[in-house]
mmCIF file of C-alpha atoms in Angstrom:
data_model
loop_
_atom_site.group_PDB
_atom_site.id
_atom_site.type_symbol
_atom_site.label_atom_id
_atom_site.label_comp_id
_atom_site.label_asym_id
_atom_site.label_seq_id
_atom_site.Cartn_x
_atom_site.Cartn_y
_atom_site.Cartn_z
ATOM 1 C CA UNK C 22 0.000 0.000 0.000
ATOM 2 C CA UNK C 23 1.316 3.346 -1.361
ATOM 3 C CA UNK C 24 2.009 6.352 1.048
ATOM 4 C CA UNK C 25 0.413 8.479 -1.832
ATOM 5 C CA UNK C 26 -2.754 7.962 -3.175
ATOM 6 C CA UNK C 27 -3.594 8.130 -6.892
ATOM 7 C CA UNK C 28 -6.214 5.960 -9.015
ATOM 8 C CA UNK C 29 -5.265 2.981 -10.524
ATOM 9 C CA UNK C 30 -6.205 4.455 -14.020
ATOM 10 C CA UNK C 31 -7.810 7.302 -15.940
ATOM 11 C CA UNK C 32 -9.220 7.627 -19.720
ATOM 12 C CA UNK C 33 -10.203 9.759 -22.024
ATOM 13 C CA UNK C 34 -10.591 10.651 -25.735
ATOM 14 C CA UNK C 35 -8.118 12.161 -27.355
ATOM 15 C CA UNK C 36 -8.096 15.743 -27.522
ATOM 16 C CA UNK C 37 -9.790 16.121 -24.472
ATOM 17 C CA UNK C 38 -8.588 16.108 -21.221
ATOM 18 C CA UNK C 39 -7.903 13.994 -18.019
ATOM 19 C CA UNK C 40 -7.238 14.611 -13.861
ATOM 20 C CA UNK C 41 -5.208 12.300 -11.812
ATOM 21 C CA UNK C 42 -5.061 13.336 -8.276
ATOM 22 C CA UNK C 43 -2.050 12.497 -5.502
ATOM 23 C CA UNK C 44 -3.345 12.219 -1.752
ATOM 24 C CA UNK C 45 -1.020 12.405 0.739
ATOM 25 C CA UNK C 46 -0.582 13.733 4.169
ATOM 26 C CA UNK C 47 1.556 17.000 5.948
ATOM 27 C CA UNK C 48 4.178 14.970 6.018
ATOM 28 C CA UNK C 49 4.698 14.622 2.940
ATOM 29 C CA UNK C 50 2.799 16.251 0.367
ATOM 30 C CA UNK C 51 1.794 19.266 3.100
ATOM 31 C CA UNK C 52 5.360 19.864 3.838
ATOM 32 C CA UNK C 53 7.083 19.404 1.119
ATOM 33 C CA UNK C 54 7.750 19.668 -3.159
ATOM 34 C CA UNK C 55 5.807 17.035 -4.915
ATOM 35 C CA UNK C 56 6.764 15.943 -8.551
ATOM 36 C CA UNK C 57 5.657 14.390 -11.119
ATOM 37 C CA UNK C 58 6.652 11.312 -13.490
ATOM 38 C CA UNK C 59 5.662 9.577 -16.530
ATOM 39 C CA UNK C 60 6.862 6.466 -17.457
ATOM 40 C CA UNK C 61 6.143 3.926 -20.221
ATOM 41 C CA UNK C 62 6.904 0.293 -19.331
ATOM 42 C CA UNK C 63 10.470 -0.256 -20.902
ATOM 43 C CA UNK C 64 11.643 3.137 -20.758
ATOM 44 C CA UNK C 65 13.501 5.908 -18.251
ATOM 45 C CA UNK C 66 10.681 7.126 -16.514
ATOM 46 C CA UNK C 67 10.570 11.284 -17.269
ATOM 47 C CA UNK C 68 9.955 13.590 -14.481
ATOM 48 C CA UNK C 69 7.122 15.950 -15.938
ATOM 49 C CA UNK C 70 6.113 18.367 -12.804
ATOM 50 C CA UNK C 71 8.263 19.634 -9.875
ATOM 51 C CA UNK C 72 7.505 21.610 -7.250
ATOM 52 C CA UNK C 73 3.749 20.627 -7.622
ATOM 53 C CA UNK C 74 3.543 22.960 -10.753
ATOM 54 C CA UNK C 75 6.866 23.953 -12.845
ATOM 55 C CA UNK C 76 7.636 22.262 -15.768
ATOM 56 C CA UNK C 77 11.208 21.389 -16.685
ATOM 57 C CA UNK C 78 12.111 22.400 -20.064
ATOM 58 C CA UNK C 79 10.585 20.386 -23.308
ATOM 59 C CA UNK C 80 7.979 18.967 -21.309
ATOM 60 C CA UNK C 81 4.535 21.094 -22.712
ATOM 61 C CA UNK C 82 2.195 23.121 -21.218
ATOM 62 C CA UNK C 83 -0.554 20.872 -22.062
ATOM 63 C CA UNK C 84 0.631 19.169 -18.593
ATOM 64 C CA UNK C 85 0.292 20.822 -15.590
ATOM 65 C CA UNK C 86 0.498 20.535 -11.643
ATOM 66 C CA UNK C 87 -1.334 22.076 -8.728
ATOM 67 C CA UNK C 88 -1.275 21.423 -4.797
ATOM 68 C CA UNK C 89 -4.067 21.504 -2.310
ATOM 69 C CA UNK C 90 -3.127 21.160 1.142
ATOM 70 C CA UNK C 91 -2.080 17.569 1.542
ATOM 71 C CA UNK C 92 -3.192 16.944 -2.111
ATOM 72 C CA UNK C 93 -2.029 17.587 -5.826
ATOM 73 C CA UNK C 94 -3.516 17.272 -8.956
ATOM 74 C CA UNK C 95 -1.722 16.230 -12.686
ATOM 75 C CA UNK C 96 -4.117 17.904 -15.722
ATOM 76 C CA UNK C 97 -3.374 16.631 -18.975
ATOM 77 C CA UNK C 98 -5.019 18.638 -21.463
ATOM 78 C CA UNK C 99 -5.047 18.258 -25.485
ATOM 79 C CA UNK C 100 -4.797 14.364 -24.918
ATOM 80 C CA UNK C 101 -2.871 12.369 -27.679
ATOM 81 C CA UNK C 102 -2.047 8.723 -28.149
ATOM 82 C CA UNK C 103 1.660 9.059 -26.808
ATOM 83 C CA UNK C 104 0.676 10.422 -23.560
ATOM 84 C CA UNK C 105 -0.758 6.472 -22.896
ATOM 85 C CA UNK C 106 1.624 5.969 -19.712
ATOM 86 C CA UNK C 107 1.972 5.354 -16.155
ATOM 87 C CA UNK C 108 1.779 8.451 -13.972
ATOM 88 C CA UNK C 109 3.507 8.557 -10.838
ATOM 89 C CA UNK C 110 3.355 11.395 -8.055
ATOM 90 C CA UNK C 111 6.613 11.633 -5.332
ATOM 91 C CA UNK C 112 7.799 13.482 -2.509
ATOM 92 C CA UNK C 113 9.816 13.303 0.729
ATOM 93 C CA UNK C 114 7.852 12.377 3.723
ATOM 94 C CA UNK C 115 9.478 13.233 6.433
ATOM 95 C CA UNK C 116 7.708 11.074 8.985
ATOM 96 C CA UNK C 117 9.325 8.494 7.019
ATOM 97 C CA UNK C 118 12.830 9.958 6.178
ATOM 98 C CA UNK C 119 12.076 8.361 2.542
ATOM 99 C CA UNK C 120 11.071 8.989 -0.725
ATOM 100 C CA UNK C 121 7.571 7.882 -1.222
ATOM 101 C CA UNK C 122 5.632 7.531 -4.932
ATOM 102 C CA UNK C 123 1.979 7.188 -5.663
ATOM 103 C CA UNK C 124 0.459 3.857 -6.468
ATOM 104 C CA UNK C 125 0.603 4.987 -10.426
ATOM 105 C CA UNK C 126 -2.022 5.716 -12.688
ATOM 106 C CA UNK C 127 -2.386 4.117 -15.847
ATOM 107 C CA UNK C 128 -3.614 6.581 -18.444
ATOM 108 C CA UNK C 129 -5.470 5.187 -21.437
ATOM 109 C CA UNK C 130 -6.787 7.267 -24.606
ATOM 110 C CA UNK C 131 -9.221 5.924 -26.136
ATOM 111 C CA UNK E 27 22.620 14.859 -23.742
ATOM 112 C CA UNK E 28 22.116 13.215 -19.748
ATOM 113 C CA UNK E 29 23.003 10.538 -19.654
ATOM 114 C CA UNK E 30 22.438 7.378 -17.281
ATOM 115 C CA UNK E 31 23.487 3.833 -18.117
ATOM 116 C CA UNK E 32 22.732 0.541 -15.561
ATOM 117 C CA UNK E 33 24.644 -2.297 -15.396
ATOM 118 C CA UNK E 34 25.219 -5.537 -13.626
ATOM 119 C CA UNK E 35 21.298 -7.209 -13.051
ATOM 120 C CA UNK E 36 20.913 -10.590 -13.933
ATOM 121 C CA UNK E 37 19.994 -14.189 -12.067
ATOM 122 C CA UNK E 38 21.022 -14.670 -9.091
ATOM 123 C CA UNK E 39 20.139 -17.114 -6.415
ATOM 124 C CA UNK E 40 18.621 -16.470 -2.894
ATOM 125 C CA UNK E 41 21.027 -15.752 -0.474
ATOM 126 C CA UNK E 42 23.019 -13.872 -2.909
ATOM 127 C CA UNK E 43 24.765 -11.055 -3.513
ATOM 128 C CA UNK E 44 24.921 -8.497 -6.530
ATOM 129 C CA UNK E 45 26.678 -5.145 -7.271
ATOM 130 C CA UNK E 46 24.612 -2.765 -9.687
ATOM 131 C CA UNK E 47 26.422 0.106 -10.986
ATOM 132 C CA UNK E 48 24.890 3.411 -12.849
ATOM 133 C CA UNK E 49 27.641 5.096 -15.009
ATOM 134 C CA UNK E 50 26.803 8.695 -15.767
ATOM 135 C CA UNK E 51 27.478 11.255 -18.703
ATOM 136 C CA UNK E 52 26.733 14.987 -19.930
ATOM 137 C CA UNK E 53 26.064 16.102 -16.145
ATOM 138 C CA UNK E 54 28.518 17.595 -12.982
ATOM 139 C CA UNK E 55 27.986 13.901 -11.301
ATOM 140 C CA UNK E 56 29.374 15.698 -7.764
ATOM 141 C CA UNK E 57 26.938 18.264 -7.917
ATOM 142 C CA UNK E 58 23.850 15.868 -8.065
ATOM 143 C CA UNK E 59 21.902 13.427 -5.394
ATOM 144 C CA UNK E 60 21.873 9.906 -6.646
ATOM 145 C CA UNK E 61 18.888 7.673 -6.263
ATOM 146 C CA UNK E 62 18.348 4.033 -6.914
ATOM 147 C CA UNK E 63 14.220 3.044 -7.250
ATOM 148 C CA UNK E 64 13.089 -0.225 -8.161
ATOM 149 C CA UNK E 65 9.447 -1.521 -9.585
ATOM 150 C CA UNK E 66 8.584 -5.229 -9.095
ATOM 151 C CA UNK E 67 6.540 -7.049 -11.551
ATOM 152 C CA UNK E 68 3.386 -5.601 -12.462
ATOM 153 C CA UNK E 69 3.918 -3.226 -9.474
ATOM 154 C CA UNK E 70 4.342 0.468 -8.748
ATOM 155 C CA UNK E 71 8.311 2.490 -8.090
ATOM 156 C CA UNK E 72 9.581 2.042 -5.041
ATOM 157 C CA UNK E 73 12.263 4.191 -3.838
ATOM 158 C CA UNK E 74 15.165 2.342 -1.972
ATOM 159 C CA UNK E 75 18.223 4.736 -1.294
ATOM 160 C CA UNK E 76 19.774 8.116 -2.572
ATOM 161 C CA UNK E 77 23.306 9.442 -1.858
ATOM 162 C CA UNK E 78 24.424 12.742 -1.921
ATOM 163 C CA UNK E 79 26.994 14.554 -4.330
ATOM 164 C CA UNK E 80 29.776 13.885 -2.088
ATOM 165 C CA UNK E 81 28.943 10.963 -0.885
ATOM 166 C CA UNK E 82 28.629 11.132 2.289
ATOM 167 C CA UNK E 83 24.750 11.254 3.430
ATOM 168 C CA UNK E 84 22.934 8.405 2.520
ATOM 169 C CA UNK E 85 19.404 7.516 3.326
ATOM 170 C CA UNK E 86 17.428 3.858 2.804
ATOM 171 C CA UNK E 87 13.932 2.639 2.767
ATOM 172 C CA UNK E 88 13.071 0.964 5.710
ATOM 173 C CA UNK E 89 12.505 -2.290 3.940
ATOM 174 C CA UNK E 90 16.558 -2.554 2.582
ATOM 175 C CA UNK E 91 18.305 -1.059 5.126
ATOM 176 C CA UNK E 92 20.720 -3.336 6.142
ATOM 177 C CA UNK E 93 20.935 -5.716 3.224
ATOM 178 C CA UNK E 94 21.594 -2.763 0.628
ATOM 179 C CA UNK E 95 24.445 -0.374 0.570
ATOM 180 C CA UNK E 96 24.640 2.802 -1.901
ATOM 181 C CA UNK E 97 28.266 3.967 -2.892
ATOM 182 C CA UNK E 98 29.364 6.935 -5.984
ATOM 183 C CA UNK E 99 33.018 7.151 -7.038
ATOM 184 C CA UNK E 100 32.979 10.173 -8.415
ATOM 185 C CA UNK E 101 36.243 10.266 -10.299
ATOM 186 C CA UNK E 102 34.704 7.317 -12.480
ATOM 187 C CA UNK E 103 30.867 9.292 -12.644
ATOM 188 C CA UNK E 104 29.482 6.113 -11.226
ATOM 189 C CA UNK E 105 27.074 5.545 -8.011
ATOM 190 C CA UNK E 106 27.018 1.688 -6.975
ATOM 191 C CA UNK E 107 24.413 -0.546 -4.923
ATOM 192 C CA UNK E 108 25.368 -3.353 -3.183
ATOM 193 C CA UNK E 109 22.657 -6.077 -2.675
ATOM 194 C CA UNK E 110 22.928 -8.718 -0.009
ATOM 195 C CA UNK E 111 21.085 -11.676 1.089
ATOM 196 C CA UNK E 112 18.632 -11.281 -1.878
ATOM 197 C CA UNK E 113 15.116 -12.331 -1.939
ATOM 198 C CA UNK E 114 12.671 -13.441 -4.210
ATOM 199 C CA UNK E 115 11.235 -10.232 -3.473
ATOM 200 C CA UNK E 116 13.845 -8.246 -4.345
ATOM 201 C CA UNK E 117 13.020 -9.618 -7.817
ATOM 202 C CA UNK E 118 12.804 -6.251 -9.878
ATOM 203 C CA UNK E 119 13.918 -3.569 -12.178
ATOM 204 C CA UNK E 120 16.555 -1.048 -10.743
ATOM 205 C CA UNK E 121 16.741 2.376 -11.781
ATOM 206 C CA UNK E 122 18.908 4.708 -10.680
ATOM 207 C CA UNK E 123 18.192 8.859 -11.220
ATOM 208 C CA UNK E 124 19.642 11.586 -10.601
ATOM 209 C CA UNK E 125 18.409 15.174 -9.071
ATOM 210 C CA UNK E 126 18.424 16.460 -5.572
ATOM 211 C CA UNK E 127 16.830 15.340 -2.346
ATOM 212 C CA UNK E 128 13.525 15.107 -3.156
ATOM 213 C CA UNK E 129 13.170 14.698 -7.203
ATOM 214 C CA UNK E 130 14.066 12.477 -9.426
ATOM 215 C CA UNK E 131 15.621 14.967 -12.294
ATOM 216 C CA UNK E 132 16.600 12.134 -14.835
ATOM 217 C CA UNK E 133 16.834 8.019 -14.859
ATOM 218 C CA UNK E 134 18.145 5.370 -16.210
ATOM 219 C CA UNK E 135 16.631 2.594 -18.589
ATOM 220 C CA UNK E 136 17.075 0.018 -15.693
ATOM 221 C CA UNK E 137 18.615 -3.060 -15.031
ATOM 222 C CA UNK E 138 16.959 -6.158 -14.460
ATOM 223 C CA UNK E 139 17.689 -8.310 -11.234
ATOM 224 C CA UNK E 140 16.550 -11.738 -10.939
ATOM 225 C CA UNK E 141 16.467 -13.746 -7.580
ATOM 226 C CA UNK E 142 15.573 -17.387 -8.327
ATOM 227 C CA UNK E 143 17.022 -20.276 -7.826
#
């Protein structure tokens, strides 16, 4: 059982878009950064948001991050076939002196 | 480009011991936190142990510590992890990524470790 909670999966159409939320607690997501990753099986997995909402460069804006309190929300907007992928949330908790991921959500477009 | 290359998975049986190593390119190694994370079959990343530039803070998940041991020479741009007494569940792919305390910047393609006998 993850530290971080996220749903096991997500679709939508392309073109459209698609939320995948990352629960968590103030000790980890309330106290500290929060990224995000996307990985397709087989591949590096590709950090996508940091510090709940900046992009690193050559990742697009159609992805985006925000932070709630103890939660944080991934929007994927303008959905195409190459964004099918896992999608992992992270942090530090520091109850735990670790790094702790999400569960992962499998994104399918349909 | 960054680059970060795994070696040294493979079968090994339980009980046993294995060395991966992550050999790095196009970055300041030094200046970087190195992390290894693993996902089991079928299963989500788990993070097991990061080391910082210099080497000399290190920090494990509770489930390893003890049987897993994170190392970085950085003359040679690599970071190492020692496994020990290997389980079947230790049966996984290893990444290892680089970035600061708390994020991942960039990873590896992984390295497959096997523990069966």
């Amino acid at each position: 059982q993850s530290v971080l909670t996220q749903p096991p999966s997500v679709s939508a159409a392309p073109g459209q878009k698609v939320t995948i939320s990352c629960s968590g607690s103030n000790s980890n997501i309330g106290s500290n950064y929060l990224s995000w990753y996307q990985h397709l099986p087989g591949t590096a997995p590709k950090l996508l948001i940091y510090e709940y909402d900046k992009r690193p460069s050559g990742i697009p804006d159609r992805f985006s991050g925000s932070k709630s309190g103890a939660s944080a929300t991934l929007v994927i907007t303008g959905l195409q076939t190459g964004d099918e992928a896992d999608y992992y949330c992270g942090t530090w908790d520091s109850s735990l002196g670790a790094v702790v991921f999400g569960g992962g959500t499998k994104l399918t477009v349909l | 480009e960054v680059q970060l290359v795994e070696s040294g998975g493979g079968l090994v049986q339980p009980g046993g011991s294995l060395r991966l190593s992550c050999a790095a390119s196009e970055f300041t190694f030094s200046y970087y936190w190195m992390h290894w994370v693993r996902q089991t079959p079928g299963k989500g990343l788990m993070w097991i142990s990061r080391i910082s530039g210099d080497g000399s803070h290190t920090n494990y998940a509770d489930s390893v510590r003890g049987r897993l041991t994170v190392s970085r020479d950085n003359a040679k741009n690599t970071v190492y992890l020692q496994m020990n007494s290997l389980g079947a569940e230790d049966t996984a792919i290893y990444y290892c990524a680089g970035g600061n305390i708390y994020r991942l910047n960039f990873w590896g393609q992984g390295t497959l470790v096997t523990v069966s006998s």
